[in-house]
Structures are given as C-alpha cells and as structure tokens.
Amino acid sequence: MTRSLNELRPVYVVGIGWHRYQNPSETPYVELGLTAIRAALADARIEWPAVESTYVATALLGMASGRPMLRHLGATGAPLMHVENASASGSTAFRHACIEVASGISDVALAIGVDKRNPVRRPDTGIGNLAEDAIVPFTHFALLTNEYAVRHNASTEDIARVAVKNHRNGAKNPNAQRQQERTLDEVLGGKKVSGSLTSLQCTPIGEGAAAVIVASEDGIRRLGIDAGRAIRTTASVGRSERVYPPGAGFDAALTKETADLALAQAKLTPKDLDIIELHDAFTVEELHYIESIGLCPEGHGVRMLKDGALDIGGQCAINPSGGLIAMGHPIGPTGIGQIGEIVMQLRGEAGPRQHGGARIGLAHMVGVGAVCYVHILQR
Amino acid sequence: MQPNKLLKPGLYSAASHDQAGAIVRLKGGRCRCGYVFFPMQTYGCERCGSHGDALTPCELSAKGTLLAEATVHLHADKNRPAPFTIVKVALDDGPVIRTLLAEDSAPVAPGQRVSGRLAAIGQNESGETVLDLRFSIAS
C-alpha cells in the first residue's frame, strides 16, 4: 500500500539557516555550508550530535563534497547522502529528510544545500539534436515568453513586472544576492539576453548555502525544542515529466500535476495559500506557475500581478524572499532556502518583508530533466 | 546540384530539389503504439516504453507551424556567435522541434507556416560546402 507524507508521523521544520547568496567569490564552499548549518543548529537551539542523518544537495561541486564539510562539525558517524537533481536538488534533499523522519527511522535530520558556480556538464545520451548547443536555459524560457505573450496578449512590460516585484522583495532580504529595488525601466533597459528577456529578468547564478533541520514530535520533546516555532510539513510530492500533447508547455503541465497532488495531500485549495516560493528563474515562469498551481485561470496572472495581489500583503505573496530572480539561484541551496523563507514567514519572523498573518506556504521547484517538487508547510 | 556535405546526416536527408535548393526530410521514428518522434532512436518509446522491433524509422516533412521564436543576443559559445534566432516548430507530422531560423529569413511570429531547407553554412577542410537545416517562412 502506498502512503503520502502526511499519513506518516508528523514532521516539523525546527531550524533554518543561510550563508547569504552572493556573486562568485574566493570563499570555499566548506565555509558557506558550515555557516548555514551552524545558523540552523543555533536557530533550533540544538547541538550537532543531535542530528541523526544529513542530506547534502549540490549540483556543481563534485563527488561526495559533503564529508569534507561536515567533518568540521565533529565527525559523529551519522549517515550522509548526496543529492543531485538539477535546480530541484535542495527540494529533493528536503523531501528525503522529511521522509526519513516521518518514517520513524530518525528523529532529527538535516538538509543542507551548498554550491559554487562551476561549469555545468550535461551527459551525452547518444541521441543527436538539431541545435541544442544553441539553446541554453534562457533561450528555452525566451521561447516560452514569446508563446505566453502571444497566446495571452501580454506585453513585454507586463511580464517584466514580475522582476520589479521580486527585486523589491529581495531588497528587504539580507540573504539575497540582489538587494536593490529596480524600476520597470531599469528592468527593461538592462542587457538583452534572449528574446524579450533582459538580464534583470533572469536569475543570477552565484554561490551560497541554506540549511533546514527537521524533527519528529519525539525529537522535539527529547531535545527541548520550542514547539511554538516548529512548522509542520503537510505535503511533499515529487514528479517527473511525462509525454504531453505536442506543443504543450511541459514545465507548466508538470507543475500543475505536482501541485494538484500536494494540495490534495494537505486537503487544501489554492485559495488557502498565503505564500508561494516558486521557481522564477525567468520572469515568465512565475506567471506560468501561479496559473498552474491554480491561483488564477490561465492567462490571468498578469492581472493579478498588476493589481498587487501577488505582493507581500496582497492576496498571496509570491516569492517574498525575492525568488530566484533577486534572492539568487546557487542551485543546491535554492530549494532549501525556499523552505527556510516560508518557515520564517509562518513564524512571523520575516521582519520588513513579513506577509501578515501567514499560516500556509507552498514551495515549488522544477529541475532540468525535468523533475518537479512541491512542499506545503503549515503553522 | 547535389549537397556536398550534410552537417548532421543522422537527422535529415536531402529529399529532392527545386529552384530554391534542397528540400529536406527529417529522420524520425514511429512506435507500434502510434507515437511519432524525432530524431529516430532505438532506445525505447517515450510514451509506452516499447523497444526493438516496435520502433521503425519514418520520414517527416519539414513543414509546420511556428509556436515561438527568440533571438539570442548573448551566447557563450564562440562557435555560435550571436545574434541568431531559435524557432520552436510543431511539425505537421507531430513532433515539436527547436532549431535555427535561416539568417536570410523574414521575421517570424507564432502561428505562421514555416518550412525547413538545407542552407550552406560554410566550407569544411576538404573544401566541400557544408549544409545544415534552417527554417524560414513557408513559400
């Protein structure tokens, strides 16, 4: 018999921490990762030996990079697993940390994402292609932008407003790589990248780290963790791409089926969501995904954006962290940082970017390949 | 005029010729389940998982409808100097492909009919003209 996460024992996020996402620097990844882990341990008010299992999300560092980092916390011998799942590496690590605790195998598990910018190596499948060497991610999303604009009669300015909102949110986030508000003119006037995408509409790939600690009720009691600050994970779903009808947007279709399953698992509807952290590596994605998650009908995303419904303080705050566009996308950490942001918001500890009264948050990531992960967190 | 050298002969062939040059056929495949794909491969069907005899080569027409276009302004690969334009095309025979717009093509927009031809893209070390697939507005 198959079971979903919320049919197992409850699992809570009890600690969150970051090393700021930043432009590539000389800082070793070990220092980035340890900073985030120590911050998460301090946030949970527990010591490293309490962590019974660790999932390390990286996409760009190389083989088994977690061990040379974790040994500096005091080598406890606890199990360690490395997770690579493209942009969704961190989300995948978080899911497996939750499953381990929910199953009863561990009471306390850590998911840590850390990466530095390195060349991406794509495997050779042996199948030829016409021009894939000419199609990098920003061109894939430039094509989607063109399709969205034509199908829904949206202008370049309409779509670029996603970046204005997310830069505004990121400007209030000390963990963000980009911490500067940008006007629509600045966004549109930036360096042209591909199609109508400009550089401020694309995520900056940098470096950083994010960590979350998850625990069972037994673990919380035993370690004396403050249950009032613990945030429960009520849904966890991972999916991969199927064959969709010719011409269908596979990123959006995959997000829809993953989000639908997660909402059903948590017994919620899209209207219940106060906060969404989603994969906005490129502006058009935010519109696609809020529509796929069901916040509004297809093509209505621009109207919600212009009405301020997606702002902090609006109907549902989308990417209050600044999202991938402003907070940044160091790959391994990104999905874990989203969880941390939602936890901070649901605790009411998000300071100047706090979305008032937030009780329910959803985190969404897609990865090249294509995989999709959705988690729901509730106070 | 025979093409001297195809850049990617595993993906397409010169089917016949008219005044504008070589008409191209794409080397796709069909599964016993009816799924049509491009390019031909023998690993297995993405839809039903059948492999071996279930997959047979089939020629696809290089005619279709444009779904999207994007002119690339920045590209790290020096062998592919920007700007160039990528098009996403729903082939009449089923598969959706992404490839290059011909440099001499008029601007394109979603919904337009487009077709692929073999275009000279340079010469190889033996002095042969190298031909590659390029799309442009259907004539």
XYZ file of C-alpha atoms in Angstrom:
518
model
C 0.000 0.000 0.000
C 1.383 3.398 -0.882
C 1.228 6.304 1.516
C 1.762 10.043 1.358
C 3.911 12.014 3.797
C 1.009 13.287 5.880
C -0.165 9.733 6.564
C 3.113 9.040 8.374
C 4.068 10.612 11.703
C 4.193 14.441 11.680
C 7.448 16.118 10.672
C 8.384 19.701 11.562
C 10.999 22.195 10.442
C 12.707 23.296 13.657
C 15.816 25.116 12.430
C 16.713 27.308 9.442
C 19.943 28.986 8.391
C 21.745 30.531 5.437
C 25.002 31.749 4.132
C 23.988 34.724 2.036
C 23.619 34.017 -1.691
C 26.257 36.133 -3.422
C 28.314 36.689 -6.543
C 31.110 34.146 -7.079
C 33.955 34.763 -4.624
C 37.049 33.077 -3.183
C 35.078 31.780 -0.180
C 35.421 27.973 -0.005
C 32.178 26.011 -0.154
C 33.023 24.444 3.210
C 32.751 27.857 4.829
C 29.470 28.619 3.016
C 27.932 25.327 4.117
C 29.164 25.396 7.713
C 27.810 28.922 8.165
C 24.318 27.796 7.124
C 24.395 24.603 9.217
C 25.618 26.389 12.379
C 22.920 29.033 11.900
C 20.244 26.312 11.597
C 21.552 24.488 14.698
C 21.536 27.774 16.635
C 18.015 28.544 15.399
C 16.793 25.143 16.632
C 18.918 25.510 19.799
C 20.373 22.016 19.406
C 23.917 20.673 19.074
C 25.345 18.864 16.036
C 25.387 15.379 17.645
C 21.560 15.551 17.821
C 21.425 15.366 14.004
C 20.926 11.705 13.109
C 21.158 11.978 9.324
C 22.251 14.538 6.699
C 21.226 15.107 3.075
C 23.648 17.319 1.122
C 22.253 18.960 -2.038
C 24.830 20.068 -4.601
C 24.839 20.115 -8.376
C 28.155 21.720 -9.218
C 30.737 20.791 -6.556
C 31.799 17.259 -7.478
C 31.728 13.861 -5.836
C 30.885 13.423 -2.130
C 31.598 17.040 -1.263
C 29.627 16.856 1.990
C 32.078 14.830 4.018
C 34.985 17.330 3.887
C 32.494 19.944 5.130
C 30.616 18.011 7.830
C 33.787 16.649 9.495
C 34.399 20.144 10.870
C 31.234 19.920 12.942
C 32.716 16.935 14.783
C 32.617 13.638 12.925
C 29.732 11.732 14.541
C 29.485 8.870 12.069
C 25.846 9.668 11.277
C 24.673 8.728 7.768
C 25.235 11.171 4.935
C 23.707 11.235 1.474
C 24.481 13.469 -1.516
C 21.611 14.584 -3.723
C 21.828 15.962 -7.269
C 18.572 16.795 -9.044
C 19.445 19.926 -11.057
C 17.662 23.050 -9.792
C 15.493 20.879 -7.559
C 18.460 19.300 -5.712
C 17.666 21.150 -2.466
C 13.933 20.396 -2.670
C 14.749 16.724 -3.203
C 17.117 16.639 -0.217
C 14.437 18.251 1.948
C 11.837 15.704 0.823
C 14.082 12.792 1.752
C 14.991 14.303 5.125
C 11.240 14.642 5.815
C 10.537 11.069 4.690
C 13.282 9.724 6.955
C 11.856 11.480 9.999
C 8.208 10.785 9.090
C 9.001 7.083 8.664
C 10.465 6.891 12.173
C 13.977 5.967 11.057
C 15.362 9.213 12.521
C 14.035 11.845 14.908
C 16.224 14.678 13.580
C 17.582 15.138 10.057
C 19.415 17.948 8.283
C 19.049 19.078 4.669
C 21.891 21.327 3.579
C 22.321 22.855 0.113
C 25.632 24.364 -0.884
C 27.138 25.243 -4.249
C 29.651 27.412 -6.010
C 29.389 28.362 -9.661
C 31.112 25.804 -11.867
C 30.667 24.714 -15.475
C 27.583 22.542 -15.956
C 28.309 19.189 -17.605
C 25.395 17.626 -19.441
C 25.517 13.887 -20.118
C 25.777 12.634 -23.692
C 22.738 10.447 -24.384
C 23.901 9.344 -27.813
C 20.819 10.874 -29.450
C 21.509 13.640 -31.979
C 19.834 17.042 -31.926
C 19.356 19.871 -34.356
C 20.555 22.876 -32.359
C 20.560 22.082 -28.648
C 24.041 23.619 -28.335
C 22.371 26.907 -29.246
C 19.537 26.542 -26.705
C 20.628 27.302 -23.143
C 18.000 27.691 -20.373
C 17.445 31.384 -21.007
C 16.586 30.663 -24.621
C 14.161 27.910 -23.619
C 12.404 30.449 -21.397
C 12.626 33.184 -24.025
C 10.650 30.864 -26.328
C 8.081 30.286 -23.555
C 7.876 34.070 -23.020
C 7.120 34.599 -26.703
C 4.404 31.922 -26.631
C 2.827 33.292 -23.434
C 2.846 36.877 -24.727
C 1.148 35.937 -27.992
C -1.373 33.493 -26.503
C -2.489 35.838 -23.725
C -1.897 39.175 -25.433
C 0.599 40.170 -22.736
C 3.230 42.821 -23.377
C 6.942 42.664 -22.654
C 6.320 45.240 -19.881
C 3.578 43.100 -18.307
C 5.888 40.110 -17.978
C 8.852 42.204 -16.790
C 6.790 43.417 -13.810
C 7.483 40.056 -12.173
C 11.123 41.142 -11.891
C 10.187 44.546 -10.440
C 8.154 42.853 -7.685
C 10.796 40.245 -6.906
C 13.655 42.767 -6.824
C 11.524 44.840 -4.418
C 11.143 41.794 -2.144
C 14.809 40.849 -2.450
C 15.864 44.357 -1.442
C 14.452 43.578 2.023
C 16.181 40.191 2.323
C 19.668 40.125 3.889
C 20.224 36.619 2.437
C 19.548 37.729 -1.153
C 22.204 38.006 -3.839
C 20.457 41.056 -5.351
C 19.297 43.549 -2.708
C 18.349 46.507 -4.857
C 14.916 47.757 -5.944
C 14.582 48.132 -9.719
C 12.126 50.204 -11.733
C 10.352 48.790 -14.768
C 12.559 50.996 -16.960
C 15.693 49.584 -15.344
C 14.480 46.015 -15.859
C 13.530 46.612 -19.482
C 16.596 48.707 -20.228
C 19.100 46.129 -18.970
C 21.312 43.938 -21.099
C 19.303 41.982 -23.687
C 19.797 38.248 -23.251
C 17.405 36.251 -25.405
C 14.060 37.173 -26.940
C 12.494 39.839 -24.712
C 14.412 38.657 -21.628
C 16.833 41.140 -20.127
C 19.462 40.283 -17.524
C 17.353 41.586 -14.594
C 14.591 39.162 -15.647
C 16.955 36.197 -15.306
C 18.272 34.600 -12.143
C 21.899 35.335 -11.325
C 23.863 32.127 -10.735
C 26.113 32.692 -7.745
C 27.062 30.802 -4.593
C 25.694 30.309 -1.114
C 24.184 27.821 1.286
C 20.900 27.090 3.047
C 20.109 24.562 5.770
C 16.964 23.272 7.457
C 16.608 20.846 10.321
C 13.528 18.647 10.517
C 12.352 16.754 13.582
C 9.602 14.463 14.820
C 7.429 15.249 17.881
C 9.543 12.750 19.832
C 12.706 14.600 18.781
C 11.216 17.981 19.667
C 10.277 16.757 23.165
C 13.503 14.908 23.822
C 15.719 17.829 22.774
C 13.572 20.521 24.399
C 12.999 22.326 21.089
C 10.484 25.217 21.185
C 7.382 23.591 19.652
C 5.823 27.037 19.183
C 8.337 27.830 16.446
C 8.093 24.427 14.729
C 6.373 24.438 11.319
C 4.819 21.226 10.031
C 5.386 19.844 6.518
C 1.893 18.712 5.488
C 2.622 17.667 1.908
C 5.596 16.507 -0.125
C 5.309 15.466 -3.764
C 7.937 14.739 -6.399
C 7.110 14.088 -10.053
C 8.892 13.821 -13.384
C 7.884 14.830 -16.853
C 5.539 12.673 -18.942
C 4.743 12.883 -22.654
C 2.303 15.768 -23.032
C 0.330 16.700 -26.153
C 2.553 18.204 -28.894
C 3.270 21.855 -28.164
C 2.008 21.764 -24.548
C 4.185 23.636 -22.082
C 5.766 20.752 -20.213
C 7.119 22.879 -17.340
C 3.621 24.210 -16.621
C 1.884 20.842 -17.139
C 4.328 19.108 -14.788
C 3.883 21.839 -12.166
C 0.103 21.521 -12.382
C 0.056 17.793 -11.710
C 2.617 18.070 -8.910
C 0.871 20.998 -7.186
C -2.556 19.355 -7.531
C -1.257 16.242 -5.757
C 0.353 18.311 -2.986
C -2.781 20.378 -2.383
C -4.884 17.196 -2.275
C -2.417 15.640 0.181
C -2.736 18.639 2.526
C -6.506 18.870 1.894
C -6.194 22.483 0.729
C -7.226 24.553 -2.273
C -5.067 27.202 -3.990
C -7.161 29.900 -2.255
C -5.840 28.721 1.128
C -2.238 29.599 0.258
C -0.789 32.708 1.915
C 2.718 32.403 0.472
C 4.309 30.670 -2.509
C 8.021 30.407 -3.145
C 8.310 29.221 -6.747
C 10.862 28.641 -9.496
C 11.084 32.082 -11.120
C 14.469 31.642 -12.784
C 12.946 33.712 -15.611
C 10.036 36.155 -15.308
C 7.530 34.261 -17.458
C 7.835 31.227 -15.185
C 6.163 32.987 -12.268
C 3.073 33.674 -14.406
C 3.032 30.110 -15.759
C 3.361 28.553 -12.330
C 0.832 30.623 -10.374
C -1.632 29.673 -13.104
C -0.564 26.006 -12.963
C -0.856 25.937 -9.168
C -4.394 27.252 -9.638
C -4.201 30.735 -8.131
C -5.999 32.083 -11.220
C -7.129 30.856 -14.641
C -4.579 30.542 -17.437
C -3.624 33.942 -18.810
C -4.887 35.893 -15.778
C -1.525 36.053 -13.986
C -0.638 39.472 -15.373
C -3.838 40.973 -13.996
C -3.107 39.640 -10.502
C 0.437 40.947 -10.742
C -0.697 44.438 -11.781
C -3.399 44.511 -9.078
C -0.777 43.851 -6.397
C -2.434 40.546 -5.460
C 0.978 38.815 -5.598
C 2.769 41.388 -3.413
C 3.713 40.966 0.230
C 0.458 41.998 1.928
C -1.566 41.009 -1.143
C -3.867 38.011 -1.659
C -0.944 35.565 -1.841
C 2.653 36.726 -1.537
C 4.659 35.176 -4.379
C 8.390 34.883 -3.753
C 8.583 37.154 -0.693
C 12.277 36.166 -0.466
C 12.890 37.829 -3.827
C 12.662 34.497 -5.607
C 15.354 33.115 -7.857
C 15.465 36.416 -9.731
C 16.526 38.505 -6.712
C 17.428 36.108 -3.915
C 19.505 34.171 -6.438
C 19.844 30.572 -7.548
C 23.036 28.881 -6.363
C 21.366 25.550 -7.429
C 21.998 23.213 -4.461
C 20.731 25.627 -1.773
C 17.773 27.113 -3.640
C 15.010 24.642 -2.783
C 16.127 24.542 0.866
C 16.275 28.330 1.086
C 12.652 28.442 -0.105
C 11.626 26.204 2.810
C 13.562 28.437 5.207
C 11.846 31.563 3.886
C 8.395 30.018 4.285
C 9.204 28.867 7.823
C 10.411 32.362 8.725
C 7.201 33.852 7.289
C 4.908 31.360 9.063
C 6.684 32.053 12.355
C 6.131 35.785 11.785
C 9.885 36.413 11.901
C 10.404 37.858 8.402
C 10.829 41.469 9.551
C 10.310 44.143 6.860
C 9.162 41.581 4.288
C 6.681 39.820 6.599
C 3.411 38.809 4.911
C 0.901 39.483 7.706
C -0.990 36.541 9.163
C 0.736 33.912 7.020
C -0.345 30.387 8.027
C 0.129 28.250 4.899
C 3.004 28.279 2.414
C 3.879 26.274 -0.706
C 7.363 25.731 -2.145
C 7.838 24.729 -5.794
C 10.916 23.871 -7.832
C 11.469 22.398 -11.251
C 14.742 20.935 -12.457
C 16.079 20.381 -15.940
C 15.333 16.932 -16.937
C 12.543 17.537 -15.932
C 11.553 16.996 -12.337
C 9.181 18.950 -10.112
C 8.885 19.123 -6.316
C 6.151 20.759 -4.256
C 6.045 21.036 -0.460
C 3.366 22.562 1.735
C 4.151 23.949 5.176
C 1.568 24.938 7.798
C 1.691 26.677 11.122
C 23.025 20.446 -57.523
C 23.939 17.761 -55.002
C 24.709 18.849 -51.439
C 28.409 18.463 -50.800
C 28.244 17.595 -47.134
C 25.405 17.453 -44.617
C 26.377 18.690 -41.153
C 24.088 16.196 -39.365
C 23.244 13.368 -41.811
C 21.812 11.295 -38.948
C 18.996 13.800 -38.532
C 17.911 14.732 -42.046
C 18.422 13.992 -45.729
C 18.094 15.911 -48.970
C 14.919 14.526 -50.493
C 14.633 16.389 -53.770
C 15.451 19.744 -55.256
C 13.640 22.732 -56.554
C 14.844 26.152 -57.686
C 15.374 27.302 -54.120
C 17.606 24.342 -53.236
C 17.341 21.031 -51.439
C 14.055 20.037 -49.842
C 14.815 18.311 -46.597
C 13.216 15.296 -44.918
C 13.666 14.723 -41.215
C 14.686 11.266 -39.956
C 12.065 10.492 -37.346
C 10.647 7.325 -35.925
C 7.295 5.710 -35.202
C 6.370 3.336 -32.412
C 3.873 0.492 -32.748
C 1.703 2.463 -30.286
C 1.393 5.261 -32.844
C 3.752 7.743 -31.188
C 5.837 9.674 -33.718
C 9.142 11.127 -32.543
C 12.222 12.954 -33.750
C 15.030 12.075 -34.128
C 14.967 8.327 -34.758
C 16.337 6.289 -31.864
C 16.164 2.654 -30.850
C 16.414 3.004 -27.062
C 12.669 2.874 -26.460
C 9.391 4.743 -26.875
C 8.900 7.701 -24.534
C 5.169 7.109 -24.432
C 4.815 3.342 -23.967
C 8.345 2.069 -23.349
C 8.343 -0.459 -26.217
C 11.699 -1.069 -27.882
C 13.344 -3.242 -30.504
C 11.079 -4.034 -33.465
C 8.378 -1.710 -32.120
C 10.355 1.330 -33.326
C 10.762 1.940 -37.041
C 12.313 4.848 -38.945
C 9.951 7.193 -40.754
C 10.500 10.326 -42.790
C 8.926 13.521 -41.533
C 8.077 16.542 -43.630
C 9.961 19.682 -42.609
C 6.762 21.715 -42.758
C 4.983 23.010 -39.724
C 3.565 25.863 -37.681
C 5.724 28.229 -35.663
C 4.999 28.082 -31.922
C 7.626 30.552 -30.719
C 10.748 32.430 -31.699
C 13.550 34.019 -29.721
C 16.509 35.969 -30.992
C 19.560 35.181 -28.884
C 21.584 38.295 -28.052
C 24.099 36.658 -25.710
C 25.637 33.219 -26.162
C 28.800 31.940 -24.516
C 29.767 29.521 -27.326
C 32.142 31.325 -29.680
C 31.314 28.834 -32.455
C 27.781 30.165 -32.420
C 28.143 33.963 -32.497
C 25.016 35.925 -31.523
C 22.664 37.185 -32.720
C 20.816 34.185 -34.120
C 17.198 33.131 -33.841
C 15.805 29.905 -32.395
C 12.392 28.715 -33.522
C 10.039 26.185 -31.961
C 8.041 24.420 -34.638
C 5.118 21.996 -34.409
C 5.763 19.726 -37.405
C 2.707 18.718 -39.420
C 3.716 15.112 -38.737
C 3.523 15.544 -34.954
C 6.788 16.203 -33.132
C 7.759 19.648 -31.869
C 11.332 20.624 -32.708
C 13.590 23.540 -31.786
C 16.114 24.703 -34.343
C 17.634 27.704 -36.107
C 15.895 30.267 -38.271
C 17.586 30.923 -41.622
C 19.711 34.058 -41.490
C 18.031 35.429 -44.604
C 14.516 34.694 -43.368
C 11.963 37.447 -42.906
C 10.969 37.969 -39.240
C 8.616 35.265 -37.975
C 5.807 35.175 -35.411
C 3.808 32.406 -33.728
C 1.072 30.938 -35.905
C 2.959 31.327 -39.179
C 3.619 28.432 -41.527
C 7.309 27.613 -41.775
C 9.419 25.046 -43.576
C 12.935 23.722 -43.330
C 15.589 23.714 -46.042
C 19.235 22.860 -46.287
C 21.315 26.007 -46.237
C 25.030 26.447 -46.855
C 26.695 27.336 -43.567
C 30.373 27.245 -44.631
C 33.068 25.006 -46.021
C 34.852 22.077 -44.427
C 38.580 21.303 -44.604
C 38.133 19.393 -47.902
C 36.589 22.455 -49.489
C 33.101 20.966 -49.546
C 30.122 23.180 -48.844
C 28.529 22.195 -45.545
C 24.737 22.225 -45.405
C 22.567 22.380 -42.288
C 18.852 22.614 -41.612
C 17.365 26.088 -41.360
C 13.737 27.162 -41.143
C 12.068 30.143 -42.754
C 8.561 31.307 -43.661
C 6.970 28.718 -45.967
C 6.985 29.796 -49.577
